[in-house]
Tab-separated table of N, CA and C in Angstrom:
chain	number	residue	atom	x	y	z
A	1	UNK	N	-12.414	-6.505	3.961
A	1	UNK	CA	-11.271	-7.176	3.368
A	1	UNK	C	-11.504	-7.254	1.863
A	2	UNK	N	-10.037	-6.863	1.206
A	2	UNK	CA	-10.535	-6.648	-0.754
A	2	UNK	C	-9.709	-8.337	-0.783
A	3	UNK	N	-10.382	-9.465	-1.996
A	3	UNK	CA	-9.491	-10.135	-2.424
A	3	UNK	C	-9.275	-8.974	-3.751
A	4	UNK	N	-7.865	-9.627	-3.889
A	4	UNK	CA	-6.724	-9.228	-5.148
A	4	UNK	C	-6.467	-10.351	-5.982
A	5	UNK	N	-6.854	-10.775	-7.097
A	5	UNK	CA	-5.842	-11.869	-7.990
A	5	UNK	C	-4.320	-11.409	-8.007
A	6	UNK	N	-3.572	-12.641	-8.440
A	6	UNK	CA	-2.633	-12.485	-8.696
A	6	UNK	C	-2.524	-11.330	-10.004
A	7	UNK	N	-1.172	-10.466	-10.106
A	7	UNK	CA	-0.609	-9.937	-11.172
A	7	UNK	C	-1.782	-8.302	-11.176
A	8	UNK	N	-1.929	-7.753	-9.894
A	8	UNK	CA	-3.310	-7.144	-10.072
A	8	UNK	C	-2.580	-5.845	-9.611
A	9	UNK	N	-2.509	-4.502	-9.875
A	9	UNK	CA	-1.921	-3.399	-9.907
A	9	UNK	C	-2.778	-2.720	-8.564
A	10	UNK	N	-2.279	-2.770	-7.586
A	10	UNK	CA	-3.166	-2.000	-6.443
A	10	UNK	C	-2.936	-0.743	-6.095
A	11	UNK	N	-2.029	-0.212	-6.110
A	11	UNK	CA	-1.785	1.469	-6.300
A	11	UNK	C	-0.366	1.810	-7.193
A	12	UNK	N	-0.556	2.919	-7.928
A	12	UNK	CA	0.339	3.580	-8.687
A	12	UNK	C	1.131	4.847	-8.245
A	13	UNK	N	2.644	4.587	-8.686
A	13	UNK	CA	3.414	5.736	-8.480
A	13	UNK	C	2.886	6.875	-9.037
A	14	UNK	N	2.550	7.998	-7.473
A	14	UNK	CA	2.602	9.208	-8.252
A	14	UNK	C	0.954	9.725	-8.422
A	15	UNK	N	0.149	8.409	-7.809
A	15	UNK	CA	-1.411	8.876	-7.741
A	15	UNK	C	-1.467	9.452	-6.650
A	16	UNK	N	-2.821	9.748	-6.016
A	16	UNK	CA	-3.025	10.224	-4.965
A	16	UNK	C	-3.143	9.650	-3.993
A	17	UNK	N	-2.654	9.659	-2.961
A	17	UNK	CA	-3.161	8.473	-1.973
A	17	UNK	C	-3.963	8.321	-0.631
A	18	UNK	N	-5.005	8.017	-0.907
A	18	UNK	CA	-6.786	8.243	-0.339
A	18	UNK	C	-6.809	6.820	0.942
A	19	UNK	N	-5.855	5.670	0.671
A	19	UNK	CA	-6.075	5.159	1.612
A	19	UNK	C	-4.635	4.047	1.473
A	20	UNK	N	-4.978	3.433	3.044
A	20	UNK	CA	-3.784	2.865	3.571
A	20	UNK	C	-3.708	1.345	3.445
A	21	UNK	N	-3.119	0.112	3.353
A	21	UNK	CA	-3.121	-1.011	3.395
A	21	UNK	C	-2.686	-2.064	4.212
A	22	UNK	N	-3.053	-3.057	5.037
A	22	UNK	CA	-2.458	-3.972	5.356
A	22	UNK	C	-2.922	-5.334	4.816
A	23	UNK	N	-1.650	-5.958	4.601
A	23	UNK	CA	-1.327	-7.183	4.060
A	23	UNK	C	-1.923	-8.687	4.700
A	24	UNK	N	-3.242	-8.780	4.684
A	24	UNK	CA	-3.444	-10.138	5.858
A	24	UNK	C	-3.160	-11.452	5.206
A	25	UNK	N	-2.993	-11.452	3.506
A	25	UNK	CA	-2.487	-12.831	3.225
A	25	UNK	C	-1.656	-12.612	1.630
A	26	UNK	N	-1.146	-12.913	1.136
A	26	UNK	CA	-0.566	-12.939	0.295
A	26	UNK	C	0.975	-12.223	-0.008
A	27	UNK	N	1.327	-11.609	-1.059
A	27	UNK	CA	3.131	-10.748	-1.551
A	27	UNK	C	2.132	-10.293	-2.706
A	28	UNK	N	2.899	-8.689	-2.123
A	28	UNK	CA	3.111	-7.737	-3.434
A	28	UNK	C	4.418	-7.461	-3.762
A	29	UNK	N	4.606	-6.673	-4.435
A	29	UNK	CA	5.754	-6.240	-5.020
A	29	UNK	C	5.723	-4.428	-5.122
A	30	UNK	N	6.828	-4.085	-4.502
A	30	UNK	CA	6.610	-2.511	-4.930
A	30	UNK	C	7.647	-2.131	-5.806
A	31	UNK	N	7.703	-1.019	-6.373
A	31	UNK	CA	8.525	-0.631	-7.187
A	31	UNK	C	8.629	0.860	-7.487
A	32	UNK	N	9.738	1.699	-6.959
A	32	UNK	CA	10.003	2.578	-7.264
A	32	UNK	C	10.877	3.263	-8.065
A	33	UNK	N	10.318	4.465	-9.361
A	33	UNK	CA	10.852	4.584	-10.546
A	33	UNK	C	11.010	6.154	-10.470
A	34	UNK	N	12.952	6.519	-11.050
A	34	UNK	CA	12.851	7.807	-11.567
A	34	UNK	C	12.166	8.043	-12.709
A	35	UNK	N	12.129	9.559	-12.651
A	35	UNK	CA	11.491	10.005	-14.385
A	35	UNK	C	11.904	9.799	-15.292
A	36	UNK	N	12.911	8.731	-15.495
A	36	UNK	CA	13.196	8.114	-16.978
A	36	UNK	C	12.545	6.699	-16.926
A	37	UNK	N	11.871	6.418	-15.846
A	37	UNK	CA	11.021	5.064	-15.838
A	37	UNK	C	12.430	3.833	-15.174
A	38	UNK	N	13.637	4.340	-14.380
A	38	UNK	CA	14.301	3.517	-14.217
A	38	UNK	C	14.461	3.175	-12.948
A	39	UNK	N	14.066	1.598	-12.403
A	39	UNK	CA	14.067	1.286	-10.874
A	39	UNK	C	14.752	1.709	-10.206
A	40	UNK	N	14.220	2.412	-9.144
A	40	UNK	CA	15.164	3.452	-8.183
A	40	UNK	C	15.279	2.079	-7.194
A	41	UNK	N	14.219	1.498	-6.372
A	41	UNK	CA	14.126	0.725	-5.624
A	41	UNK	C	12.917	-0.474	-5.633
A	42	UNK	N	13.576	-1.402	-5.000
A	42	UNK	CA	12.130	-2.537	-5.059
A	42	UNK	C	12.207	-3.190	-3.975
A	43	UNK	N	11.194	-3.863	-3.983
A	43	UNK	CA	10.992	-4.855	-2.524
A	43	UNK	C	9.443	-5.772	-2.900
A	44	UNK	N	9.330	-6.498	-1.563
A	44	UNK	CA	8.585	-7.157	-1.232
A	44	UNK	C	7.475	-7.025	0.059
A	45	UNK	N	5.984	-6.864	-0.141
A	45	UNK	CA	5.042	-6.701	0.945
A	45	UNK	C	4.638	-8.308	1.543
A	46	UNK	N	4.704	-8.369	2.728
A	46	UNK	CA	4.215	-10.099	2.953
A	46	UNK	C	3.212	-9.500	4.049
A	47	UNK	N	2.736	-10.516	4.725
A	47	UNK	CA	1.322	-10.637	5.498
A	47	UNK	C	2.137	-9.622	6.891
A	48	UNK	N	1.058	-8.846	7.364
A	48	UNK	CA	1.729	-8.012	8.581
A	48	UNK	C	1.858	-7.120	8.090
A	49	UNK	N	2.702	-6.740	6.654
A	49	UNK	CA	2.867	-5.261	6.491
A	49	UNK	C	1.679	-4.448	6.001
A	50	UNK	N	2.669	-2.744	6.190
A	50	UNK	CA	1.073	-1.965	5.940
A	50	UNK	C	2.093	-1.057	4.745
A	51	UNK	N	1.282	-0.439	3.823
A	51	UNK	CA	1.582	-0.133	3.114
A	51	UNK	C	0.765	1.438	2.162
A	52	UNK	N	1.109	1.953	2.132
A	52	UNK	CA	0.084	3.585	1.661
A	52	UNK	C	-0.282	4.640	2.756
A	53	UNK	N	0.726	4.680	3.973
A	53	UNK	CA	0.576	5.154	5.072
A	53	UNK	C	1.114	6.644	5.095
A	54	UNK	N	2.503	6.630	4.186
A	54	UNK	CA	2.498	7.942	3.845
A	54	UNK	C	1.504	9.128	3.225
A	55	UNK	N	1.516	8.391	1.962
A	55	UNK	CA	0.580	9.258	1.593
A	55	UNK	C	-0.768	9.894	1.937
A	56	UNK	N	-1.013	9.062	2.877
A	56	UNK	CA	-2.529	9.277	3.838
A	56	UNK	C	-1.740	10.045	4.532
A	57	UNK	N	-0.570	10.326	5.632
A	57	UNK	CA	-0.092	10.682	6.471
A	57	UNK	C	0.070	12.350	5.835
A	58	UNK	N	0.648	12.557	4.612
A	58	UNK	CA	1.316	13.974	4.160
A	58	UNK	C	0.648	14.227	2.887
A	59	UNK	N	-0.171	13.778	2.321
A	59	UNK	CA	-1.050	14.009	1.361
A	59	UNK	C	-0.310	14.208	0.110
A	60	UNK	N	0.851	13.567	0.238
A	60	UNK	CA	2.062	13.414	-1.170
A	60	UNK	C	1.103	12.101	-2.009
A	61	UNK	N	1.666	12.267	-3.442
A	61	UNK	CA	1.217	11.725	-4.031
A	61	UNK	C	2.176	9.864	-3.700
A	62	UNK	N	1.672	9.028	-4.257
A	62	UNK	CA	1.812	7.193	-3.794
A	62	UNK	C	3.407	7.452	-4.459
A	63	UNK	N	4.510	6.708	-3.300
A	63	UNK	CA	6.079	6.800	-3.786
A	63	UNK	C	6.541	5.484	-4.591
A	64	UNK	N	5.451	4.676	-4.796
A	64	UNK	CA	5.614	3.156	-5.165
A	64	UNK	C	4.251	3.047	-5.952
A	65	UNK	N	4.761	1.993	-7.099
A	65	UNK	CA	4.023	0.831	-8.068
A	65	UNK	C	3.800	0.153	-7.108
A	66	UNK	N	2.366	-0.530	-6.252
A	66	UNK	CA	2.606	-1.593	-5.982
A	66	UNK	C	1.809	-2.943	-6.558
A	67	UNK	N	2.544	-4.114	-6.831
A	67	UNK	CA	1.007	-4.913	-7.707
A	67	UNK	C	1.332	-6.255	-7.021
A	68	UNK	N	0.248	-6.851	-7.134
A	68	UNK	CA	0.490	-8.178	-6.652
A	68	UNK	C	1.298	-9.388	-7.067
A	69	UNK	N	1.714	-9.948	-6.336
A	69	UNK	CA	2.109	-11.425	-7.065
A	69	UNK	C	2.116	-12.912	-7.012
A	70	UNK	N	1.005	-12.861	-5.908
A	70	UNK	CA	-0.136	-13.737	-6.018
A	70	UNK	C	-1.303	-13.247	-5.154
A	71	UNK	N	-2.170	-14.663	-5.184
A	71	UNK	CA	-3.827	-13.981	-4.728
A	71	UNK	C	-3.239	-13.353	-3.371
A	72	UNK	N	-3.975	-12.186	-2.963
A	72	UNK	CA	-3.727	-11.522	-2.069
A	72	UNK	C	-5.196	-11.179	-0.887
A	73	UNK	N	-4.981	-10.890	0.092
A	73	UNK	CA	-6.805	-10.375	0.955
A	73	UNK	C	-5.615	-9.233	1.626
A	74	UNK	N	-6.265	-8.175	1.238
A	74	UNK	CA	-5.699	-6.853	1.853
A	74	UNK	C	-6.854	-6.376	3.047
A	75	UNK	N	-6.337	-5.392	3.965
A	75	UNK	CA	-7.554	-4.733	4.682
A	75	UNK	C	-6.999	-3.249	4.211
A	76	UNK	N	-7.852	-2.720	3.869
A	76	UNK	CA	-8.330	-0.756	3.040
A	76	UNK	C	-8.495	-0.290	4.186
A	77	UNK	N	-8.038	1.129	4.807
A	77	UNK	CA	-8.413	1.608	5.176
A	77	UNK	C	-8.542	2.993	4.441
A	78	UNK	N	-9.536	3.860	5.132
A	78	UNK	CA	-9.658	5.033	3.907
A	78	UNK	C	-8.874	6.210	4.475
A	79	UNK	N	-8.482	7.008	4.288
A	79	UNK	CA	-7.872	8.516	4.409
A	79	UNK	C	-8.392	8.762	5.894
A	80	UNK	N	-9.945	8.896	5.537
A	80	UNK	CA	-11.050	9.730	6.259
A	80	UNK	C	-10.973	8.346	7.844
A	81	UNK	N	-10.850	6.971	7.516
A	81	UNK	CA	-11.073	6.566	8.768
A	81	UNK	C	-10.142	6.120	9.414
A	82	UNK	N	-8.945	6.488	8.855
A	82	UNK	CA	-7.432	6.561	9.495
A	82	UNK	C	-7.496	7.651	10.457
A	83	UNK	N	-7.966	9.088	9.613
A	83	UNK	CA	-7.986	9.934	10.512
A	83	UNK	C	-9.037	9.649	11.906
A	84	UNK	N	-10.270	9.386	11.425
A	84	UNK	CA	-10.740	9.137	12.661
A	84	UNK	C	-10.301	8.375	13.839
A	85	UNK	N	-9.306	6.856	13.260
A	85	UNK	CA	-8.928	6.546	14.246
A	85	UNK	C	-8.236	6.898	14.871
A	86	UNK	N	-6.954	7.766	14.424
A	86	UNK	CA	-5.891	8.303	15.077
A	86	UNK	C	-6.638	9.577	16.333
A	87	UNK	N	-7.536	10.322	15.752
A	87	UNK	CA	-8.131	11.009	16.978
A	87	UNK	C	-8.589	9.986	18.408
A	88	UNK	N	-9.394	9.104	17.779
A	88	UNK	CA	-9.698	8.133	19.352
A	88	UNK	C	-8.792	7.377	19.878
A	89	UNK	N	-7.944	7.070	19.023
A	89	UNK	CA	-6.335	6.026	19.228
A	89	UNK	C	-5.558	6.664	18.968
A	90	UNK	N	-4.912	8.141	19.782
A	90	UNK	CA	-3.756	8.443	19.343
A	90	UNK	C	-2.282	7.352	19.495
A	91	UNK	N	-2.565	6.661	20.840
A	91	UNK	CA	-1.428	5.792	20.807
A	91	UNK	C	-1.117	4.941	19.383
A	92	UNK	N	-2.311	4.818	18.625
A	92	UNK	CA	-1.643	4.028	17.001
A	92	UNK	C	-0.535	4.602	16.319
């Protein structure tokens, strides 16, 4: 489990995305921007959600800013042990 402070940038539009997230306490904020830097879409992450699943899933680069907006405890999972689980847990 990572703590996060508040106001804390946890993945960026457009990086690579190496691993996946779920939300066990706190709100992020995501934010998605065309190439003139103008909010395409936004929202809110609360406890339960998972978040960076695509990009682990299709090896596209992260479709969302996401940063915190208060203290947060995330659980990481990595690329590599997503995949592993999905081989022993395909039902996930």
């Amino acid at each position: 489990m990572e703590d996060i402070p508040d106001q804390e940038l946890v993945v960026e539009q457009g990086s690579p995305g190496d691993g996946m997230y779920l939300v066990y306490n706190g709100r992020l904020r995501w934010i998605t921007r065309d190439t003139d830097g103008e909010i395409l879409r936004e929202g809110i992450f609360r406890p339960g959600d998972v978040f960076g699943e695509l990009s682990v899933l299709t090896g596209e680069p992260r479709s969302a800013t996401v940063t915190t907006i208060r203290d947060c405890e995330l659980i990481r999972l990595s690329g590599k042990s997503f995949e592993r689980l999905i081989h022993t847990e395909p039902r996930l």
